[in-house]
Amino acid sequence: MTKKEIKKEVFFVIIFLLIFVLAFTALTLLYYPKRSPEDSTGNLSNGIYLEDENSIDVLLVGSCNMYTSFNPLFFYENTGITSYDRTCPDQNMISSYYYIEETLKRQTPKVVVVDSLFVGDKDTDEREAYNRCAVDFMRPNLSKLGLINALSKYESAYMQSINPSNPSKALTWAGYVFPLLRYHHRMDFKKEDLTFFLDYTGYNYHKGSESHSNYNNINFEYDFVNNSTEVREDAKEYVPKIIKLCKEKNIPLIFINTPNKYRWNDTLTSAVKNYIESQGGTFLDLYHEYGDMLSHDYYFESNTGRLNVYGMEVFTERLGSYLVEKFSLKPTPMSDAKKAQWQSDINTLYAKMKEEGAPLEDGQLAQVCNKDDSILVRWNLFKDCKNYELYKRSGAEKEYTLLGKIDGNDYYDKAVKEGEEYSYYIVPCEGAHKGEKSEEASYVFVEKPKEVTATRHGEEITVTFAKEKKYDSFSVERRKYGDFRFFDLATVEDVEYKDTALKEDTVYFYRVMNCIEKDGKTYYSDGTACKEN
Amino acid sequence: MAFNTIEFLLFFFVFFALYYIFPQKARNVLLLAGSLFFYATNSLPLSLYIILAIISTYILGLLIQKNSQSKKACNALLSVGVVALVAALAVFKYTNFFIRGFNSIFSKDVSQFNIIAPLGISFITFSAISYLVDVKREKVIAEKNILKYALFLSFFPKVMQGPIEKASDIIPQFEKEHKFQLIPAREGFVTALFGLFMKMAVADRIAIPVNEIFGSLSEQTGARIIAGVFLFAVQLYADFAGYSLIAIGSSQILGFNIKQNFRQPYFSLSVSEFWRRWHISLNTWLKDYIYIPLGGSRCSKARKYFNVMVTFLVSGFWHGADVGYIIWGGLNGAYVVGENVYRDIRKKKEPAKANAFLNFLMQAKTFILVGFSWLFFRAQTAEDIALSFKQIFTNFGLKNYLDYLINLVVGKSHDALLGYLVTGFCTFIMIVADILITNKKISAGKIAQGNRFLRWIILYALIFMIILLGAYGFGYNASSFIYDRF
């Protein structure tokens, strides 16, 4: 080849590669799953990029236990101090380290708080999915590359120990650097994929936190027991790094745990505490310190064992007071425009809470639902009242009758007939609110399915829940082993349901509820659950 | 380090750059270093096998040539080499097969060993045997340069799964200068990309339902098993022919020519023709070193049929230490003998191309016969073969399977349907390409030399089909190349 020919060929190779890069980038943007900035599996905490430099006084990093426990908006409302939850689901110590490292390049917080659940909590087969939450919406920089390198090492080793055909370290790494290699199999394209083609990050009014207004659902049959007792290998490498980094930057650092119904226990707390302290770190055991919260069901969101927005208020107030006192934090001077923005965010939060429709005021009925062969009535206690009169009437009756004087906050009403609607209210017997009638709440009693079976035939599972169609419809829910809750699957009119959306190597559980339609409203029985066979 | 991994891509890219940067004289050293590194990435301790094989057969080759005057000495030396190579193969591949046989015949319970065979042991064994035999037959001069001989056995594009090259074809290429040549390199790139497409977008996608069916035979109906067998026929072709194309293409980029290993075998009009177009290098080896020494076709008809049967049984046994492979070999031998008997009785020649419809019928017949034999190849063990036939004869479940297919189309499982449609689309592309190649309408060479715009479209299409439609990463159980284990 002559020099001229070589030059010409090199030119065309460069053009070829440029077109390839452009097409690859466009496809990456198209295939990237677009998630809401308010979704914890999306860029929940990456709104921090849109915060002003050096505007965050308290930096909190960690898993869902952090972003559902500490709410920067409540903290600001109480103290005028700014904070941010740089969090993501199941955030391990590797992600915590690189999140801190990246954030400290733009922010100078006066204290860093680290949720230490994943110092000890075991890895799960969803590790890769959670790591994705940590990496996907980070901006390209050296911290992101460091995080990818570190995650690839631990993740591929762990995932291959589960299934040797899981991606190798190189493919794992490449999948993070070039997300198209990870998401190439996507076929569920939606309108959002084009709408947010170029911009899928957004301002997060929640400051990285996520609040849920629902209650702990006592119907939940949960088989998860956290038997983690040892410190994880990745934590052994990255907890010392976190401590060292904060020391170098001269920023106080504390590791905490949070009140959680399932994830923390005494053994795990001791193991984590001992390890962190052996590395010269400070550990604050809030699982035990705020243990009184564990006895309040209405502080916990349904099924997950994490705090709901009301528990979050209490937790933020308590931890916030501790931080203010311990580190002598002062309200942040800021412009009026900035103050207005924070106030607007707080208003948005309260509007959301209201929209979610859980008033949860003391002395009000909190839950009226079917439980086994009865209707369960629950209410929130006034602090100065333990005894309540409970009144009931059936749909056919005009007047309420007194069911009795109840010591506590719930009652199982077994005197119910299928298809009949019942209404209830309570009246406090003592205290400042004595004699104040609560609002009324009604429900229709529906018997739960007697037996539910789920039988797998190759690529589908047939869920059978009745011999004959006696109800208007049936609500079918599903979860896989390890899930914290059942998820809605379908509402069907037939007495069986064929589930074909199955993943490989996954064991499924189903829960079915009988449903009755009345006056345009659907009433659900208690659920009957089963495991596939 | 399989060809369909990021690791191989990186390795090849770095190696390619170094290869053409290095001076000519040092390139064979680099090639050997790269080949041994490639081999060692699979298992460092097992790399000892290939080193021992290289050294021992290199010395034996020289000794055979040195003693060429003494037939007795030559035969003895050849026997030592062949016995040693076959013994190593037997230890690594057949120990457990014989233990299982012993246990079964004598009702014993001797424990099996957890043996991992060195990468490409069967291919290395056959290459080395062919070299020793050819030296003895004086068809090839014993190689004095151990570097070139080592490359003959370990050249990384072919060490895993062949093609099984003869020393006379490949060793002279290590003596030539290899300047970078644009057109052959382009041709190699197109060839390797199409091989990667066949492997990742066709074979690995089809592997998902096939693995599911054969992974739970007792839960499958006969109809699904039969569907699985014919899907496997396509999978195996896309997998192994895809591998061969990557080997040929990557060799070509480095300036080496490796012979075609597949020539669109499923378009064959007879089973005999199929075996001339499928895994050509192995079948050529079996013809040259088993069939012809047994007497080939220049003997009585009965003896010829016997020779065919023996050759196919050896092929079956070479593929693996399970009853399924032996039955598969025997069945294909029987097909070929049957065709020969038919032709001998009718005094007809092999079928030549007739009209399109008749050709199609003949091709369909060949596909069905060969496809059926893959049942034994895929099921492998006597238990699974028996279970497959039990399900086929006692629980065919055609209605159930049709319901499943109908539900797939009209039901709500859009993801599954889309998955099958994508697999079908990729398979269709492969078949169309095969038709065009068979009819000489298209070839990697034509693409490499043709219009740049058209070439780029083809290259982009292949690259993005591999990236977007390939079965790799999470959500897929990435398959290793099927012929890795042979």
mmCIF file of N, CA and C in Angstrom, chain A residues 1 8-9 12-13 15-20 23-24 27 31 128 155 159 163 165-172 174 180-182 184-185 187-188 456 458-460 498 500-501 504-505, chain B residues 6-7 10 180 182 186 189 205 208-209 212 219-220 224 404 407-408 412-413 415 418-420 422 452 455-456 459-460 463-464 466-478:
data_model
loop_
_atom_site.group_PDB
_atom_site.id
_atom_site.type_symbol
_atom_site.label_atom_id
_atom_site.label_comp_id
_atom_site.label_asym_id
_atom_site.label_seq_id
_atom_site.Cartn_x
_atom_site.Cartn_y
_atom_site.Cartn_z
ATOM 1 N N MET A 1 0.841 -1.209 0.000
ATOM 2 C CA MET A 1 0.000 0.000 0.000
ATOM 3 C C MET A 1 0.870 1.251 0.000
ATOM 4 N N LYS A 8 -5.702 7.264 3.380
ATOM 5 C CA LYS A 8 -7.117 7.199 2.994
ATOM 6 C C LYS A 8 -7.849 6.125 3.833
ATOM 7 N N GLU A 9 -7.173 5.003 3.995
ATOM 8 C CA GLU A 9 -7.793 3.903 4.740
ATOM 9 C C GLU A 9 -7.966 4.276 6.215
ATOM 10 N N PHE A 12 -10.915 6.516 6.636
ATOM 11 C CA PHE A 12 -12.196 5.807 6.606
ATOM 12 C C PHE A 12 -12.423 4.978 7.882
ATOM 13 N N VAL A 13 -11.344 4.447 8.432
ATOM 14 C CA VAL A 13 -11.484 3.696 9.696
ATOM 15 C C VAL A 13 -11.965 4.640 10.791
ATOM 16 N N ILE A 15 -13.688 7.429 10.393
ATOM 17 C CA ILE A 15 -15.099 7.759 10.118
ATOM 18 C C ILE A 15 -15.998 6.598 10.556
ATOM 19 N N PHE A 16 -15.562 5.385 10.236
ATOM 20 C CA PHE A 16 -16.335 4.185 10.608
ATOM 21 C C PHE A 16 -16.524 4.131 12.127
ATOM 22 N N LEU A 17 -15.423 4.376 12.846
ATOM 23 C CA LEU A 17 -15.479 4.311 14.308
ATOM 24 C C LEU A 17 -16.341 5.435 14.877
ATOM 25 N N LEU A 18 -16.244 6.622 14.268
ATOM 26 C CA LEU A 18 -17.054 7.753 14.752
ATOM 27 C C LEU A 18 -18.544 7.455 14.613
ATOM 28 N N ILE A 19 -18.924 6.926 13.453
ATOM 29 C CA ILE A 19 -20.348 6.582 13.239
ATOM 30 C C ILE A 19 -20.763 5.513 14.247
ATOM 31 N N PHE A 20 -19.855 4.565 14.485
ATOM 32 C CA PHE A 20 -20.165 3.501 15.447
ATOM 33 C C PHE A 20 -20.402 4.093 16.845
ATOM 34 N N ALA A 23 -23.751 5.948 16.959
ATOM 35 C CA ALA A 23 -24.886 5.017 16.975
ATOM 36 C C ALA A 23 -24.964 4.290 18.316
ATOM 37 N N PHE A 24 -23.815 3.906 18.847
ATOM 38 C CA PHE A 24 -23.769 3.192 20.125
ATOM 39 C C PHE A 24 -24.299 4.094 21.246
ATOM 40 N N LEU A 27 -28.090 4.542 20.924
ATOM 41 C CA LEU A 27 -28.789 3.324 21.373
ATOM 42 C C LEU A 27 -28.704 3.184 22.883
ATOM 43 N N TYR A 31 -31.891 2.709 25.208
ATOM 44 C CA TYR A 31 -32.081 1.472 25.981
ATOM 45 C C TYR A 31 -32.008 1.695 27.487
ATOM 46 N N GLU A 128 -26.620 -7.395 41.882
ATOM 47 C CA GLU A 128 -26.313 -6.645 40.668
ATOM 48 C C GLU A 128 -27.347 -5.555 40.426
ATOM 49 N N GLU A 155 -18.752 -7.939 42.853
ATOM 50 C CA GLU A 155 -20.038 -8.409 42.318
ATOM 51 C C GLU A 155 -19.865 -9.663 41.466
ATOM 52 N N MET A 159 -21.638 -13.077 42.221
ATOM 53 C CA MET A 159 -22.671 -13.555 41.302
ATOM 54 C C MET A 159 -22.254 -14.869 40.642
ATOM 55 N N ASN A 163 -24.088 -18.566 40.326
ATOM 56 C CA ASN A 163 -24.276 -19.249 39.046
ATOM 57 C C ASN A 163 -23.043 -18.977 38.180
ATOM 58 N N SER A 165 -22.403 -19.229 35.273
ATOM 59 C CA SER A 165 -22.599 -18.621 33.962
ATOM 60 C C SER A 165 -22.993 -17.153 34.059
ATOM 61 N N ASN A 166 -23.047 -16.608 35.275
ATOM 62 C CA ASN A 166 -23.276 -15.169 35.394
ATOM 63 C C ASN A 166 -22.076 -14.427 34.804
ATOM 64 N N PRO A 167 -22.288 -13.170 34.421
ATOM 65 C CA PRO A 167 -21.214 -12.463 33.702
ATOM 66 C C PRO A 167 -19.878 -12.424 34.453
ATOM 67 N N SER A 168 -18.811 -12.502 33.667
ATOM 68 C CA SER A 168 -17.457 -12.448 34.223
ATOM 69 C C SER A 168 -17.165 -11.030 34.704
ATOM 70 N N LYS A 169 -16.008 -10.880 35.348
ATOM 71 C CA LYS A 169 -15.628 -9.553 35.845
ATOM 72 C C LYS A 169 -15.527 -8.560 34.683
ATOM 73 N N ALA A 170 -14.941 -9.014 33.579
ATOM 74 C CA ALA A 170 -14.763 -8.107 32.434
ATOM 75 C C ALA A 170 -16.106 -7.668 31.861
ATOM 76 N N LEU A 171 -17.042 -8.625 31.739
ATOM 77 C CA LEU A 171 -18.346 -8.273 31.174
ATOM 78 C C LEU A 171 -19.122 -7.401 32.162
ATOM 79 N N THR A 172 -18.976 -7.695 33.464
ATOM 80 C CA THR A 172 -19.632 -6.877 34.481
ATOM 81 C C THR A 172 -19.125 -5.439 34.372
ATOM 82 N N ALA A 174 -17.628 -3.989 31.821
ATOM 83 C CA ALA A 174 -18.045 -3.395 30.547
ATOM 84 C C ALA A 174 -19.519 -3.002 30.583
ATOM 85 N N LEU A 180 -25.285 -0.160 27.467
ATOM 86 C CA LEU A 180 -26.027 -0.858 26.406
ATOM 87 C C LEU A 180 -25.770 -2.363 26.477
ATOM 88 N N LEU A 181 -24.562 -2.738 26.905
ATOM 89 C CA LEU A 181 -24.243 -4.165 27.011
ATOM 90 C C LEU A 181 -25.063 -4.828 28.118
ATOM 91 N N ARG A 182 -25.520 -4.021 29.073
ATOM 92 C CA ARG A 182 -26.341 -4.567 30.157
ATOM 93 C C ARG A 182 -27.830 -4.571 29.786
ATOM 94 N N HIS A 184 -29.201 -4.384 26.754
ATOM 95 C CA HIS A 184 -29.474 -4.676 25.339
ATOM 96 C C HIS A 184 -30.690 -5.557 25.143
ATOM 97 N N HIS A 185 -31.059 -6.322 26.170
ATOM 98 C CA HIS A 185 -32.179 -7.253 25.981
ATOM 99 C C HIS A 185 -33.539 -6.593 26.224
ATOM 100 N N MET A 187 -36.979 -4.912 25.939
ATOM 101 C CA MET A 187 -37.942 -4.854 24.838
ATOM 102 C C MET A 187 -39.168 -4.062 25.271
ATOM 103 N N ASP A 188 -39.163 -3.625 26.527
ATOM 104 C CA ASP A 188 -40.354 -2.951 27.069
ATOM 105 C C ASP A 188 -40.252 -1.434 26.874
ATOM 106 N N ARG A 456 -46.602 -25.578 38.962
ATOM 107 C CA ARG A 456 -45.768 -25.190 37.812
ATOM 108 C C ARG A 456 -45.829 -26.265 36.727
ATOM 109 N N GLY A 458 -43.812 -26.438 33.394
ATOM 110 C CA GLY A 458 -42.830 -25.871 32.460
ATOM 111 C C GLY A 458 -42.681 -24.377 32.637
ATOM 112 N N GLU A 459 -43.149 -23.619 31.651
ATOM 113 C CA GLU A 459 -42.945 -22.170 31.651
ATOM 114 C C GLU A 459 -44.108 -21.391 32.238
ATOM 115 N N GLU A 460 -45.072 -22.099 32.878
ATOM 116 C CA GLU A 460 -46.162 -21.347 33.492
ATOM 117 C C GLU A 460 -46.568 -21.966 34.813
ATOM 118 N N LYS A 498 -53.238 -18.168 35.149
ATOM 119 C CA LYS A 498 -51.996 -18.757 34.614
ATOM 120 C C LYS A 498 -50.929 -17.673 34.566
ATOM 121 N N THR A 500 -47.423 -16.601 33.417
ATOM 122 C CA THR A 500 -46.392 -16.997 32.442
ATOM 123 C C THR A 500 -45.166 -16.082 32.503
ATOM 124 N N ALA A 501 -45.274 -14.995 33.276
ATOM 125 C CA ALA A 501 -44.124 -14.059 33.345
ATOM 126 C C ALA A 501 -43.157 -14.517 34.437
ATOM 127 N N GLU A 504 -36.169 -17.428 35.455
ATOM 128 C CA GLU A 504 -35.478 -18.697 35.708
ATOM 129 C C GLU A 504 -35.003 -18.791 37.147
ATOM 130 N N ASP A 505 -34.925 -20.004 37.670
ATOM 131 C CA ASP A 505 -34.352 -20.271 38.994
ATOM 132 C C ASP A 505 -34.999 -19.419 40.086
ATOM 133 N N ILE B 6 -15.571 -10.760 26.307
ATOM 134 C CA ILE B 6 -14.872 -9.463 26.253
ATOM 135 C C ILE B 6 -13.372 -9.714 26.383
ATOM 136 N N GLU B 7 -13.014 -10.698 27.214
ATOM 137 C CA GLU B 7 -11.601 -10.991 27.450
ATOM 138 C C GLU B 7 -10.909 -11.352 26.133
ATOM 139 N N LEU B 10 -10.475 -8.263 23.893
ATOM 140 C CA LEU B 10 -9.347 -7.433 24.329
ATOM 141 C C LEU B 10 -8.022 -8.104 23.977
ATOM 142 N N PHE B 180 0.846 -7.003 6.854
ATOM 143 C CA PHE B 180 -0.578 -6.692 6.983
ATOM 144 C C PHE B 180 -1.169 -6.444 5.607
ATOM 145 N N LEU B 182 -4.689 -5.536 3.672
ATOM 146 C CA LEU B 182 -5.990 -4.946 3.987
ATOM 147 C C LEU B 182 -7.162 -5.849 3.601
ATOM 148 N N ARG B 186 -9.811 -7.489 6.108
ATOM 149 C CA ARG B 186 -11.237 -7.136 6.056
ATOM 150 C C ARG B 186 -12.088 -8.402 5.951
ATOM 151 N N PHE B 189 -12.259 -10.104 9.145
ATOM 152 C CA PHE B 189 -13.115 -9.381 10.085
ATOM 153 C C PHE B 189 -14.581 -9.700 9.835
ATOM 154 N N ARG B 205 -29.196 -17.940 21.743
ATOM 155 C CA ARG B 205 -30.615 -17.658 21.960
ATOM 156 C C ARG B 205 -31.411 -18.967 21.915
ATOM 157 N N ILE B 208 -31.434 -21.339 25.022
ATOM 158 C CA ILE B 208 -32.295 -21.122 26.202
ATOM 159 C C ILE B 208 -33.434 -22.143 26.256
ATOM 160 N N PRO B 209 -34.305 -22.229 25.184
ATOM 161 C CA PRO B 209 -35.353 -23.268 25.256
ATOM 162 C C PRO B 209 -34.791 -24.682 25.217
ATOM 163 N N GLU B 212 -33.617 -25.684 28.567
ATOM 164 C CA GLU B 212 -34.762 -25.870 29.466
ATOM 165 C C GLU B 212 -35.415 -27.228 29.215
ATOM 166 N N GLU B 219 -40.366 -33.519 32.771
ATOM 167 C CA GLU B 219 -41.515 -32.607 32.792
ATOM 168 C C GLU B 219 -41.970 -32.224 31.386
ATOM 169 N N GLN B 220 -41.270 -32.724 30.365
ATOM 170 C CA GLN B 220 -41.580 -32.311 29.000
ATOM 171 C C GLN B 220 -42.473 -33.328 28.295
ATOM 172 N N ARG B 224 -42.663 -31.439 22.752
ATOM 173 C CA ARG B 224 -41.649 -30.434 23.112
ATOM 174 C C ARG B 224 -40.246 -31.007 22.944
ATOM 175 N N TYR B 404 -49.774 -24.144 23.914
ATOM 176 C CA TYR B 404 -48.691 -23.296 24.406
ATOM 177 C C TYR B 404 -48.253 -22.296 23.338
ATOM 178 N N ASN B 407 -51.005 -19.780 22.793
ATOM 179 C CA ASN B 407 -51.023 -18.850 23.935
ATOM 180 C C ASN B 407 -49.879 -17.853 23.832
ATOM 181 N N LEU B 408 -48.789 -18.343 23.275
ATOM 182 C CA LEU B 408 -47.618 -17.472 23.103
ATOM 183 C C LEU B 408 -47.955 -16.312 22.163
ATOM 184 N N LYS B 412 -50.682 -13.195 26.899
ATOM 185 C CA LYS B 412 -50.154 -11.930 27.402
ATOM 186 C C LYS B 412 -48.643 -11.945 27.592
ATOM 187 N N SER B 413 -48.016 -13.087 27.284
ATOM 188 C CA SER B 413 -46.575 -13.144 27.542
ATOM 189 C C SER B 413 -45.801 -12.543 26.364
ATOM 190 N N ASP B 415 -43.185 -10.678 26.290
ATOM 191 C CA ASP B 415 -41.723 -10.787 26.356
ATOM 192 C C ASP B 415 -41.259 -12.101 25.738
ATOM 193 N N LEU B 418 -41.775 -11.989 21.966
ATOM 194 C CA LEU B 418 -40.751 -11.149 21.340
ATOM 195 C C LEU B 418 -39.404 -11.863 21.307
ATOM 196 N N GLY B 419 -39.100 -12.560 22.423
ATOM 197 C CA GLY B 419 -37.848 -13.314 22.492
ATOM 198 C C GLY B 419 -37.766 -14.340 21.377
ATOM 199 N N TYR B 420 -38.865 -15.074 21.174
ATOM 200 C CA TYR B 420 -38.879 -16.087 20.108
ATOM 201 C C TYR B 420 -38.802 -15.429 18.733
ATOM 202 N N VAL B 422 -37.350 -12.629 17.959
ATOM 203 C CA VAL B 422 -35.977 -12.175 17.734
ATOM 204 C C VAL B 422 -35.095 -13.368 17.352
ATOM 205 N N ARG B 452 -17.762 0.192 -0.569
ATOM 206 C CA ARG B 452 -17.515 0.529 0.837
ATOM 207 C C ARG B 452 -18.822 0.762 1.598
ATOM 208 N N ARG B 455 -20.478 -2.426 2.353
ATOM 209 C CA ARG B 455 -19.695 -3.145 3.371
ATOM 210 C C ARG B 455 -19.962 -2.585 4.766
ATOM 211 N N TRP B 456 -19.989 -1.260 4.841
ATOM 212 C CA TRP B 456 -20.219 -0.646 6.151
ATOM 213 C C TRP B 456 -21.609 -0.998 6.687
ATOM 214 N N LEU B 459 -21.396 -4.452 8.002
ATOM 215 C CA LEU B 459 -20.623 -4.509 9.247
ATOM 216 C C LEU B 459 -21.408 -3.923 10.415
ATOM 217 N N TYR B 460 -22.007 -2.735 10.208
ATOM 218 C CA TYR B 460 -22.802 -2.131 11.286
ATOM 219 C C TYR B 460 -23.962 -3.050 11.673
ATOM 220 N N ILE B 463 -22.556 -5.923 13.714
ATOM 221 C CA ILE B 463 -22.092 -5.485 15.038
ATOM 222 C C ILE B 463 -23.285 -5.183 15.949
ATOM 223 N N PHE B 464 -24.250 -4.425 15.441
ATOM 224 C CA PHE B 464 -25.365 -4.046 16.318
ATOM 225 C C PHE B 464 -26.342 -5.192 16.550
ATOM 226 N N ILE B 466 -25.298 -8.212 16.983
ATOM 227 C CA ILE B 466 -24.613 -8.963 18.054
ATOM 228 C C ILE B 466 -24.834 -8.254 19.390
ATOM 229 N N ILE B 467 -24.647 -6.931 19.394
ATOM 230 C CA ILE B 467 -24.769 -6.187 20.663
ATOM 231 C C ILE B 467 -26.208 -6.215 21.179
ATOM 232 N N LEU B 468 -27.160 -5.961 20.286
ATOM 233 C CA LEU B 468 -28.544 -5.810 20.749
ATOM 234 C C LEU B 468 -29.284 -7.137 20.870
ATOM 235 N N LEU B 469 -29.015 -8.056 19.966
ATOM 236 C CA LEU B 469 -29.815 -9.285 19.954
ATOM 237 C C LEU B 469 -29.071 -10.490 20.511
ATOM 238 N N GLY B 470 -27.793 -10.331 20.755
ATOM 239 C CA GLY B 470 -27.006 -11.449 21.287
ATOM 240 C C GLY B 470 -27.452 -11.832 22.689
ATOM 241 N N ALA B 471 -27.337 -13.119 23.001
ATOM 242 C CA ALA B 471 -27.708 -13.601 24.337
ATOM 243 C C ALA B 471 -26.456 -13.605 25.208
ATOM 244 N N TYR B 472 -26.259 -12.555 25.948
ATOM 245 C CA TYR B 472 -25.109 -12.482 26.854
ATOM 246 C C TYR B 472 -25.480 -11.590 28.023
ATOM 247 N N GLY B 473 -24.717 -11.707 29.089
ATOM 248 C CA GLY B 473 -24.957 -10.856 30.250
ATOM 249 C C GLY B 473 -26.075 -11.395 31.115
ATOM 250 N N PHE B 474 -26.536 -10.549 32.059
ATOM 251 C CA PHE B 474 -27.606 -10.980 32.957
ATOM 252 C C PHE B 474 -28.887 -11.217 32.175
ATOM 253 N N GLY B 475 -29.644 -12.171 32.614
ATOM 254 C CA GLY B 475 -30.884 -12.494 31.921
ATOM 255 C C GLY B 475 -30.704 -13.661 30.966
ATOM 256 N N TYR B 476 -29.453 -13.989 30.709
ATOM 257 C CA TYR B 476 -29.186 -15.143 29.854
ATOM 258 C C TYR B 476 -28.192 -16.030 30.582
ATOM 259 N N ASN B 477 -28.318 -17.313 30.379
ATOM 260 C CA ASN B 477 -27.258 -18.186 30.854
ATOM 261 C C ASN B 477 -26.306 -18.379 29.691
ATOM 262 N N ALA B 478 -25.309 -17.528 29.670
ATOM 263 C CA ALA B 478 -24.385 -17.553 28.535
ATOM 264 C C ALA B 478 -23.814 -18.953 28.348
#
